[in-house]
XYZ file of C-alpha atoms in Angstrom:
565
model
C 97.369 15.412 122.483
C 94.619 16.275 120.029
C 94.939 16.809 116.370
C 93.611 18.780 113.550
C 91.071 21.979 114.101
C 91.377 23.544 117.685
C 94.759 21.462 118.549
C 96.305 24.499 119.230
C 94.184 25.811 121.702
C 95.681 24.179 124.412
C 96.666 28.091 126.286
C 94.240 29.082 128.713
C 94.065 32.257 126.838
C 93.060 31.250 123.213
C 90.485 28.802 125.025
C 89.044 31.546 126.599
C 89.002 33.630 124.046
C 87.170 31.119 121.658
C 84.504 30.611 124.420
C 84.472 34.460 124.313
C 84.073 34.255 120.502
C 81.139 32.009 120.439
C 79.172 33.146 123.405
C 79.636 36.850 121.026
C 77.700 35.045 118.072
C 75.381 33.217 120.571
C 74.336 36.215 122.165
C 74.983 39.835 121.323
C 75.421 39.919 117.576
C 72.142 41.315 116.459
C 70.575 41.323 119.737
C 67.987 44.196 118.897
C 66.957 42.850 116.258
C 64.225 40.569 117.290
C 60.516 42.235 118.023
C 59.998 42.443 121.871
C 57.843 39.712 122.840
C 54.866 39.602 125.322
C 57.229 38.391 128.716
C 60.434 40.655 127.726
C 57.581 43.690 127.143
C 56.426 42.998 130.977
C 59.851 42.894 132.437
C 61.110 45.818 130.201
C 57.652 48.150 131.246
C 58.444 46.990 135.251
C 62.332 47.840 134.444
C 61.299 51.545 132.826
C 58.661 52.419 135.709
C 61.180 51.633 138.355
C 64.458 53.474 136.861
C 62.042 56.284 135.978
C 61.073 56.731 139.792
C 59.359 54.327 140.635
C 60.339 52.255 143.950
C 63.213 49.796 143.510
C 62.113 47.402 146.291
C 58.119 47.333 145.339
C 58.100 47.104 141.561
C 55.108 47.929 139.640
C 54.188 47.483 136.275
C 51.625 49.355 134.203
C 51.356 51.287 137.399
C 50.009 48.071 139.318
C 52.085 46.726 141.559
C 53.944 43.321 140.220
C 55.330 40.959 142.847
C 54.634 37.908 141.078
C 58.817 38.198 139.833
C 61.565 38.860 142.540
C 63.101 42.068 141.369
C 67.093 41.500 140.505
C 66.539 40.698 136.842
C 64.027 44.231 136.717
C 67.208 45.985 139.151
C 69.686 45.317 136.509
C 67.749 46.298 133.414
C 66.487 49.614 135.149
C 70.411 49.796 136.155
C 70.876 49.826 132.438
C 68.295 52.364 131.912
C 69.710 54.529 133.859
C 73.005 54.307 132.310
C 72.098 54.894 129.334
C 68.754 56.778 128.893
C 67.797 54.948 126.498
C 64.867 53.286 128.472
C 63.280 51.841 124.263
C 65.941 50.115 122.800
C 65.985 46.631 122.841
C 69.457 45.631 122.307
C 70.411 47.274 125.651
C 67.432 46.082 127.374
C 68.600 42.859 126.689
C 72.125 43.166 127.517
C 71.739 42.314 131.187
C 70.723 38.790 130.179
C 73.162 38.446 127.520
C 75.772 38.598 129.838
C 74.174 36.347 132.159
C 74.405 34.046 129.302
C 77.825 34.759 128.922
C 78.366 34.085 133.090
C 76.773 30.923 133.141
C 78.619 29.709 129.965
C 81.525 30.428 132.467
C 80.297 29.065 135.385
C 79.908 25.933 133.906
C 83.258 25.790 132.400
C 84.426 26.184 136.147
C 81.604 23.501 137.401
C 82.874 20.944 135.012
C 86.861 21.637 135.256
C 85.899 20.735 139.180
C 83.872 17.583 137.724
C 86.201 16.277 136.010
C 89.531 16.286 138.358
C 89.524 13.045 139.310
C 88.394 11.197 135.691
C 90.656 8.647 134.259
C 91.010 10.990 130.766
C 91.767 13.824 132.354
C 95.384 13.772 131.839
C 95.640 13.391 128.602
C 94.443 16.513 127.825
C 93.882 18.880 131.318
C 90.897 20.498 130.982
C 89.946 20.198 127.389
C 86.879 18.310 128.147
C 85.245 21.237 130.462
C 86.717 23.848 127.377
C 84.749 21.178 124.951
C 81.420 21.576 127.118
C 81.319 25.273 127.708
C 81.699 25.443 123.989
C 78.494 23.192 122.883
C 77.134 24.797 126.000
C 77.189 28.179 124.081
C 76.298 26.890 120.960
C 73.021 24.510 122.092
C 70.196 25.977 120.280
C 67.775 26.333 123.773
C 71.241 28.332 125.221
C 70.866 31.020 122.326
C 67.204 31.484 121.880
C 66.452 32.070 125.974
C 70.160 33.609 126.447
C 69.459 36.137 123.708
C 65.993 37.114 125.031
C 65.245 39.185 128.502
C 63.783 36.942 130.320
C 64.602 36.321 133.513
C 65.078 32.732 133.565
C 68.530 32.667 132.666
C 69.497 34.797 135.063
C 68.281 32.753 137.779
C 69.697 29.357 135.438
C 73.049 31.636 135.488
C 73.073 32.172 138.974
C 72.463 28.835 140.093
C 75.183 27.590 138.060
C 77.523 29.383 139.214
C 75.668 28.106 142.767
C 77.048 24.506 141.877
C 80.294 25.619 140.667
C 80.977 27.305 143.854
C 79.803 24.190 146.014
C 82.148 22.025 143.868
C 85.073 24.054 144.421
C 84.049 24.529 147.673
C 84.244 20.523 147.994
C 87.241 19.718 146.496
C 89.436 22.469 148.468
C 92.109 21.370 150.749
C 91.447 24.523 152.991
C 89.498 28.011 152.496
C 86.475 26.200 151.379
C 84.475 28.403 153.715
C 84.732 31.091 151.140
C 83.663 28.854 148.467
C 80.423 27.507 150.642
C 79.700 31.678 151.355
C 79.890 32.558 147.558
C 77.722 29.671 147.011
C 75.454 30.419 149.148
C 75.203 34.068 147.998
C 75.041 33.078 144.457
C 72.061 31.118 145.251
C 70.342 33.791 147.066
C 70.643 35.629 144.080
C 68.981 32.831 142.187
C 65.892 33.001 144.224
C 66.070 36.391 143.936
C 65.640 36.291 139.846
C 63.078 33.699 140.063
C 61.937 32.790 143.208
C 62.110 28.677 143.756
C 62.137 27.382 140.313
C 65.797 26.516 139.819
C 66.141 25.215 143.551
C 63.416 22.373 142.476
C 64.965 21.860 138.788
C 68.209 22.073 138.888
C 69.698 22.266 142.991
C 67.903 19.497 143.999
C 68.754 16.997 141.391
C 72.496 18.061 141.555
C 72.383 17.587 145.216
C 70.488 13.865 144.833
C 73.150 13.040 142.153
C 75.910 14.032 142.848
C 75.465 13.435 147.020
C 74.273 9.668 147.087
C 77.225 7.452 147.046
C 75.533 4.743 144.601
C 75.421 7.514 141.988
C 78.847 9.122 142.737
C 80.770 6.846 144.454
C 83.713 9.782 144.185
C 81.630 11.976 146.250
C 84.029 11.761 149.531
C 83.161 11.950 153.182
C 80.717 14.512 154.992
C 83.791 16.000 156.895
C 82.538 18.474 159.983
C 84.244 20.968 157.537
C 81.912 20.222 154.909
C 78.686 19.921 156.857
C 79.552 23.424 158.368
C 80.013 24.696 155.055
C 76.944 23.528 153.831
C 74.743 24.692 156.744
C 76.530 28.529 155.900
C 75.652 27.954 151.850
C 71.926 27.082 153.296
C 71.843 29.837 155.827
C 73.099 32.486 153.412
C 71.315 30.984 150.643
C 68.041 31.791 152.429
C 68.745 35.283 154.060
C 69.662 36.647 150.614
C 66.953 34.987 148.935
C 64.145 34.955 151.035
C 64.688 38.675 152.236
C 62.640 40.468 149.705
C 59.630 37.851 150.069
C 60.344 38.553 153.788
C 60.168 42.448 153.461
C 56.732 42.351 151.881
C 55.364 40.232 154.057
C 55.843 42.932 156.830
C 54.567 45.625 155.160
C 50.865 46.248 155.657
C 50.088 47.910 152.732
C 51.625 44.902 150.568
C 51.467 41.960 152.048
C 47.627 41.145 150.995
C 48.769 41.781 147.661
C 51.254 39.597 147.884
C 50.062 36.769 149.369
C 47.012 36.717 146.915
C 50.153 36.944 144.184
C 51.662 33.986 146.098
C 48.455 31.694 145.745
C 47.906 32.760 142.085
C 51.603 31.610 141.357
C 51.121 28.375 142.893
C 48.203 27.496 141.187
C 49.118 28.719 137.939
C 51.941 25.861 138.170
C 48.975 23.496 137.634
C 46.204 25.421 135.622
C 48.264 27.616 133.250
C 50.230 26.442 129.993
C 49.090 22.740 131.121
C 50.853 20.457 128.904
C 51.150 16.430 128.889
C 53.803 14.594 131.151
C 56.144 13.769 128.153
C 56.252 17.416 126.555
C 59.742 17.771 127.397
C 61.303 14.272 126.008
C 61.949 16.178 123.130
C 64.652 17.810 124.575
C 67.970 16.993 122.922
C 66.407 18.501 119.792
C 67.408 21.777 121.852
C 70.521 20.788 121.066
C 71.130 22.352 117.389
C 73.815 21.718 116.066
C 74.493 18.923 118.988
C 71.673 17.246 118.849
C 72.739 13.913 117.011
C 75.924 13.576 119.653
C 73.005 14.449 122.639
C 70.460 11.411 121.613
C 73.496 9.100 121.143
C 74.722 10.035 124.348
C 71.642 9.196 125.953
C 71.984 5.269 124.634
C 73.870 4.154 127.989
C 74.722 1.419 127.106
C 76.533 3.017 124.155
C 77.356 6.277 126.053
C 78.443 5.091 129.284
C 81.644 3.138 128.075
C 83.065 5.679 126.228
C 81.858 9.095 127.820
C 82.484 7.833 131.259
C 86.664 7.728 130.954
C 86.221 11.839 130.816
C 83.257 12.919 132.774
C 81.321 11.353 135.447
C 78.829 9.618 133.276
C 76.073 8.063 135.349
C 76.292 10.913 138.096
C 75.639 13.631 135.123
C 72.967 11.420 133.942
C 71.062 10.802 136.943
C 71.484 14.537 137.517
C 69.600 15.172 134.006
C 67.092 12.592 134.425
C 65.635 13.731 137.720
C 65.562 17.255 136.098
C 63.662 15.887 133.963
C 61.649 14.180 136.088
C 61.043 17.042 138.324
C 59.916 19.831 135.356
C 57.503 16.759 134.216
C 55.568 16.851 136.953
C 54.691 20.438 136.864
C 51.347 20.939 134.338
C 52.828 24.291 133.481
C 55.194 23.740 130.827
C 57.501 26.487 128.353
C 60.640 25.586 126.190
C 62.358 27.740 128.057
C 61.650 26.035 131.418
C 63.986 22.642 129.901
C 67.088 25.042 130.741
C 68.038 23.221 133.324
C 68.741 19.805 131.485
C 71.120 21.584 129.110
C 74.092 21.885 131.546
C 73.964 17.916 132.502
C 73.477 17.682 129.078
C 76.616 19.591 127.749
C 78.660 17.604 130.604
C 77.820 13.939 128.595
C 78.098 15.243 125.454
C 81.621 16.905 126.084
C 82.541 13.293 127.598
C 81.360 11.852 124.297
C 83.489 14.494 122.204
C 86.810 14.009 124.227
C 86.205 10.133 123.288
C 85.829 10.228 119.610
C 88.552 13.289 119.811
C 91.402 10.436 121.639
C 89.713 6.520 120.223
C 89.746 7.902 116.614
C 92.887 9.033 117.095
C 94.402 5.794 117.565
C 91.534 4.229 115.659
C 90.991 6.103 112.935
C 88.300 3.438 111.644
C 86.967 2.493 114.844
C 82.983 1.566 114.396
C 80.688 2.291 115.735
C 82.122 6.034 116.763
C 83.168 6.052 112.779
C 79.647 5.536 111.777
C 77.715 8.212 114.180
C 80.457 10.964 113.047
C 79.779 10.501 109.706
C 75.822 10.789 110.545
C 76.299 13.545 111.714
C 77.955 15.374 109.533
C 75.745 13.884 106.391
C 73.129 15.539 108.419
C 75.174 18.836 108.907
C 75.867 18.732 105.196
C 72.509 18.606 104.501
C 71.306 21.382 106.350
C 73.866 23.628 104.799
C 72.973 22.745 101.385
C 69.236 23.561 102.423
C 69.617 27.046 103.802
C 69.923 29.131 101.159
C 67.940 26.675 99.433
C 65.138 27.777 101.779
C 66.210 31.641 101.349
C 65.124 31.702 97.576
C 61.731 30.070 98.255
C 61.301 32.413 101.234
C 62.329 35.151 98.915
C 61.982 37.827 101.777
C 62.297 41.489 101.355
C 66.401 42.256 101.205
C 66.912 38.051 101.369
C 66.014 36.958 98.262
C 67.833 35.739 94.807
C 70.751 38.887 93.996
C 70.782 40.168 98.130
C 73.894 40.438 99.509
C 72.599 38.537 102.552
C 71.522 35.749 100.307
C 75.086 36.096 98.367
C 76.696 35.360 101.759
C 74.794 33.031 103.169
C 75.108 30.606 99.444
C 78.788 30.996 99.702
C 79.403 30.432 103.363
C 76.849 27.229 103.653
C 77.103 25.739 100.605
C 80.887 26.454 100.877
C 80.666 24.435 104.484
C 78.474 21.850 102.633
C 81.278 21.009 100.124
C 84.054 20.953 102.661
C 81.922 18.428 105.539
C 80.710 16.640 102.201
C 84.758 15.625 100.921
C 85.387 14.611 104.482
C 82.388 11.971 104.077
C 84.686 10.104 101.491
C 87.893 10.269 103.662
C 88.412 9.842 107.418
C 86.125 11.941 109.221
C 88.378 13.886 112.130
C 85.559 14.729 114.779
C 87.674 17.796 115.912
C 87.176 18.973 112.067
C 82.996 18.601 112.494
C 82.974 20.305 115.764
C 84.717 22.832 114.231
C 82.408 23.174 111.820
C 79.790 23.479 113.738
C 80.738 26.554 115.526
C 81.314 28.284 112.518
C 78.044 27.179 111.294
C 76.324 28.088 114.517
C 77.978 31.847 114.272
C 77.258 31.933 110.726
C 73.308 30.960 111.171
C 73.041 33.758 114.086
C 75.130 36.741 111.741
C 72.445 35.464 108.387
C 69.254 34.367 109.554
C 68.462 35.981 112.636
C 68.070 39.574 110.844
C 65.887 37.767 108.082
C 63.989 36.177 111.270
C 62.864 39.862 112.246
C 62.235 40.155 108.133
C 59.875 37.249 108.156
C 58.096 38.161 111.357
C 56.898 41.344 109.486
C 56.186 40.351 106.363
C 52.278 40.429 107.015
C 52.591 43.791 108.202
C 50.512 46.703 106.428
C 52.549 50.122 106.028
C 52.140 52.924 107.067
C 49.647 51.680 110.370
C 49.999 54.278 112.826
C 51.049 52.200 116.181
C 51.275 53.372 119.580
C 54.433 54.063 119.438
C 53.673 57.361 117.547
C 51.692 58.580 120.776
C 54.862 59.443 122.783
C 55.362 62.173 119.730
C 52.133 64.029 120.182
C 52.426 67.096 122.321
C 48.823 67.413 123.589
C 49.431 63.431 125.348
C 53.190 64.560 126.900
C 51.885 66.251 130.174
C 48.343 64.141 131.005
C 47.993 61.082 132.818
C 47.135 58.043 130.910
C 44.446 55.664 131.348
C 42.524 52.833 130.037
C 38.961 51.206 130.315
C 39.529 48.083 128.612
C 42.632 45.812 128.830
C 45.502 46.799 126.970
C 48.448 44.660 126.137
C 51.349 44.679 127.681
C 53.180 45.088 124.583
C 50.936 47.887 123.232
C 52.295 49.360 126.541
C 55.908 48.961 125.811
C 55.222 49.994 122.443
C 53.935 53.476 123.985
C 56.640 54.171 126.232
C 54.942 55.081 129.697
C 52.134 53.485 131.862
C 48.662 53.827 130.808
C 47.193 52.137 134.036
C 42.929 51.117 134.345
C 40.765 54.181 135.550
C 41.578 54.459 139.445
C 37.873 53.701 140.744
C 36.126 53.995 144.124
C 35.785 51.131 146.623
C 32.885 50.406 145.480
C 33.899 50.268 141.529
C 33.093 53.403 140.703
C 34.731 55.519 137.850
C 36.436 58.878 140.102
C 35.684 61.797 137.912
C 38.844 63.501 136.587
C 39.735 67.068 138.477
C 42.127 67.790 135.523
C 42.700 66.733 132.109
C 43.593 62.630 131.735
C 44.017 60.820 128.574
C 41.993 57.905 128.003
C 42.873 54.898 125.825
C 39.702 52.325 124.605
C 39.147 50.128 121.928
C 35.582 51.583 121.360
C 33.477 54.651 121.924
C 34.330 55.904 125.336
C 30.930 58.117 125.863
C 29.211 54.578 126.085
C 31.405 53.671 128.705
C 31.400 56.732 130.996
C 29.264 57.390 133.865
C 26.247 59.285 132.098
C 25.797 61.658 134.767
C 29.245 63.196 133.638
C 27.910 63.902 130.304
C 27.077 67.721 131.648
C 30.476 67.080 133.716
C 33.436 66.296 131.083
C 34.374 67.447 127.616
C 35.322 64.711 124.920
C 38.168 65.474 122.642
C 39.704 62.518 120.613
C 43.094 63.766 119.964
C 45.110 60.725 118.478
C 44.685 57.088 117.025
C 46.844 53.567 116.482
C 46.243 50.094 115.713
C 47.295 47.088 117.637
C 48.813 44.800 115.474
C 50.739 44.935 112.259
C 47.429 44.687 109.893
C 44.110 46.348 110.499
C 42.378 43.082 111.406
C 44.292 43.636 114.853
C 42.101 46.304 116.535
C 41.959 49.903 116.472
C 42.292 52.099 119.121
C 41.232 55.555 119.774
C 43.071 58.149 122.643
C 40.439 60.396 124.033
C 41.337 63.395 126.174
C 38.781 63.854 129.455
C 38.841 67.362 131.017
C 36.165 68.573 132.939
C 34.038 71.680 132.398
């Protein structure tokens, strides 16, 4: 059995708990802290119109309609919305994907516990290496920054997760399996649902190539008529859930031109938008964090495979990561956040790479050359610690600096860790005692920096600019319709907290003149941009003001109020 730091969390319950713990630090402490970004401000504004009345099957967004994004992801936030009324706070806006995070942390522990069964390690410790990979699951860098954010690709990364853990269980049940294939199925209906066929290609596919072909998992067992039925049901079910709000607009007349033109856009913009080179994402075990020395050794196979393969299926995870690899290479249109698919394949070879140094240094306590890369690593980890607050005084931000509290903490705690990991350089290094220390390092980084993150991100920031968040508090804007004849941004639109949609025009592109009051938004003078036969027609009454960005250099907007005579 294992020694030293977290040998005693052998129970089920304290294991859980721990992966509790860390998915906590990962991905709720300080969750509304962060500024809302431009993709969280369109899925936030889409959430908002739709719990505010809007339709829950046809979402819209700015008051246009936005069918680019299957809407699960947008019904959960505007669930939260609705729960709360609190339809401008960040924190809860993101909870929905927070706990996805959470979920798939979970389904993974379940995917690998069904992984790992039949490997040769396994009984030494039952399921420690699964309760090992959920953990640097939770704590990979990539996991936190996308898992913290509301975007919707981790809910569809979530869902297909627990898409393969179902279909494992599914495989290696004795009977009732059919329940296993159903919730798989329905699982991956949701996942298309969050984001249409993108984890399908990245991550379903591969799994299904690697783990399915016998040369790459010779432990894959026989097609039995039980299994092939239960895969046809996970397809079937799969589809109808998935496939049914597509299939709804399709039929409906006033959409379904929309839509398709949304359709084509979407496909093309997979080739002609955020084009990067082939080999943008070989960088990806730096996503690791705190992990990443253990992921690019586990990637030397020849080193790897030896060693990792007595506790996880080692060339079956890698093949699965590869071709995931493979596959999100050969799309033009490339986003960190799109690489979270290899992180789960990932986890599963590093975990098998931690269970080995846990048990061979153990009995070897000198054993090279697992000796050597542990005490890499932590010289590296010992390093960063001794840099951190390091890089706090230079920084010197507001509240962060030399004699802050924050600062006090964070010199105390990291330099505290960097004396610890630094004594164990001289002695035996116990890998149990460095993984340890990682966590806490990983919690600690999320409790310290993330708040003087949101710090830095203002710093540039003038005072006292009047953004348009301070429209929502003006009384002569709270009953008028809102419009624009310029392009806004999406997270000026957020910022104001309701739709201010282009100027509805005629078929032919022709301003409508207002019957009642409106409010208009521009970034310039809005009599040059009106018809001038309305200028006997309208009165002009600019009633409020804000700037777009944090400094003046950003753009300055005026609100104009359009009633006719």
């Amino acid at each position: 059995m294992p020694t030293g730091l977290f040998a005693d969390f052998e129970s089920p319950r304290l294991r859980v708990a721990l992966v509790a713990l860390v998915c906590a630090f990962s991905f709720f402490v300080h969750l509304g802290k962060a500024e809302v970004n431009l993709m969280e401000a369109r899925n936030f504004v889409a959430a908002r119109e739709m719990a505010a009345g809007g339709s829950w099957v046809i979402p819209t967004m700015n008051g246009a309609l936005r069918l680019a994004k299957p809407p699960l992801p947008t019904w959960a936030v505007a669930g939260v919305i609705n729960l709360t009324h609190q339809p401008a706070n960040p924190a809860l806006l993101r909870l929905p994907a927070a706990i996805m995070s959470t979920l798939l942390v979970f389904f993974f522990w379940g995917l690998l516990r069904e992984l790992t069964r039949q490997q040769p390690g396994e009984k030494e410790a039952p399921g420690r290496t699964a309760w090992l990979g959920a953990l640097v699951l939770a704590s990979s860098l990539l996991m936190i920054t996308v898992g913290r954010e509301g975007h919707w690709d981790i809910f569809a990364n979530s869902l297909m997760v627990g898409t393969l853990w179902a279909l494992a269980r599914a495989w290696n049940a004795a009977k009732g399996s059919g329940w296993w294939f159903a919730l798989s199925g329905l699982l991956l209906g949701g996942a298309i649902l969050s984001k249409g066929p993108v984890t399908p290609y990245a991550m379903l596919l591969p799994f299904l190539v690697a783990f399915g072909v016998p040369r790459l998992n010779p432990e894959r067992g026989s097609l039995t008529p039980a299994r092939k039925r239960g895969l046809v049901l996970l397809a079937a079910l799969g589809l109808l859930v998935g496939l049914a709000w597509p299939t709804y607009l399709a039929i409906q007349d006033t959409v379904a031109p929309a839509a398709l033109a949304v359709a084509r856009l979407e496909a093309t913009s997979w080739v002609e938008r955020h084009s990067r080179p082939f080999w943008d994402y070989w960088n990806f075990a730096v996503f690791a964090g705190i992990w990443a020395p253990v992921a690019v050794a586990v990637l030397v196979v020849q080193f790897a495979r030896p060693r990792a393969g007595r506790y996880v299926p080692y060339t079956t995870a890698l093949a699965w990561l590869l071709l995931s690899l493979l596959l999100l290479s050969l799309v033009p249109e490339k986003k960190e956040r799109y690489m979270l698919p290899l992180m789960p394949p990932l986890a599963i070879l590093m975990a098998g790479l931690l269970r080995h140094f846990e048990t061979a240094l153990r009995q070897q306590p000198t054993l090279q050359p697992e000796t050597r890369l542990l005490r890499i690593w932590a010289g590296l980890l010992t390093l960063l610690f001794a840099l951190i607050p390091v890089a706090m005084a230079v920084a010197n931000l507001p509240g962060f600096g030399l004699g802050s509290l924050p600062f006090g903490c964070a010199l105390v705690l990291f330099w505290g860790l960097a004396i610890v990991l630094g004594r164990t350089l001289r002695q035996v290094v116990r890998p149990t005692f460095v993984t340890g220390v990682a966590l806490t390092a990983m919690a600690v980084l999320v409790s310290l920096i993330l708040p003087a993150h949101a710090v830095w991100s203002e710093r540039k920031a003038e005072p006292g600019l009047r953004r348009a968040d301070a429209l929502q508090h003006n009384p002569a804007l709270a009953r008028l319709h809102w419009y624009t004849l310029e392009e806004l941004h999406m997270k000026e639109v957020w910022r104001a907290g309701r739709a201010a949609p282009a100027w509805p025009r005629s078929a032919d592109s022709v301003l409508l003149r207002p019957t009642r009051p409106v409010a208009v938004l521009t970034g310039s003078k809005i009599a040059r941009q009106l018809p001038p036969a309305w200028r006997d027609q309208v009165r002009l009454r600019v009633v409020d003001s804000f700037y777009l960005d944090r400094n003046r250099q950003g753009g300055f907007w005026h609100v104009t109020i359009v009633e006719p005579k």
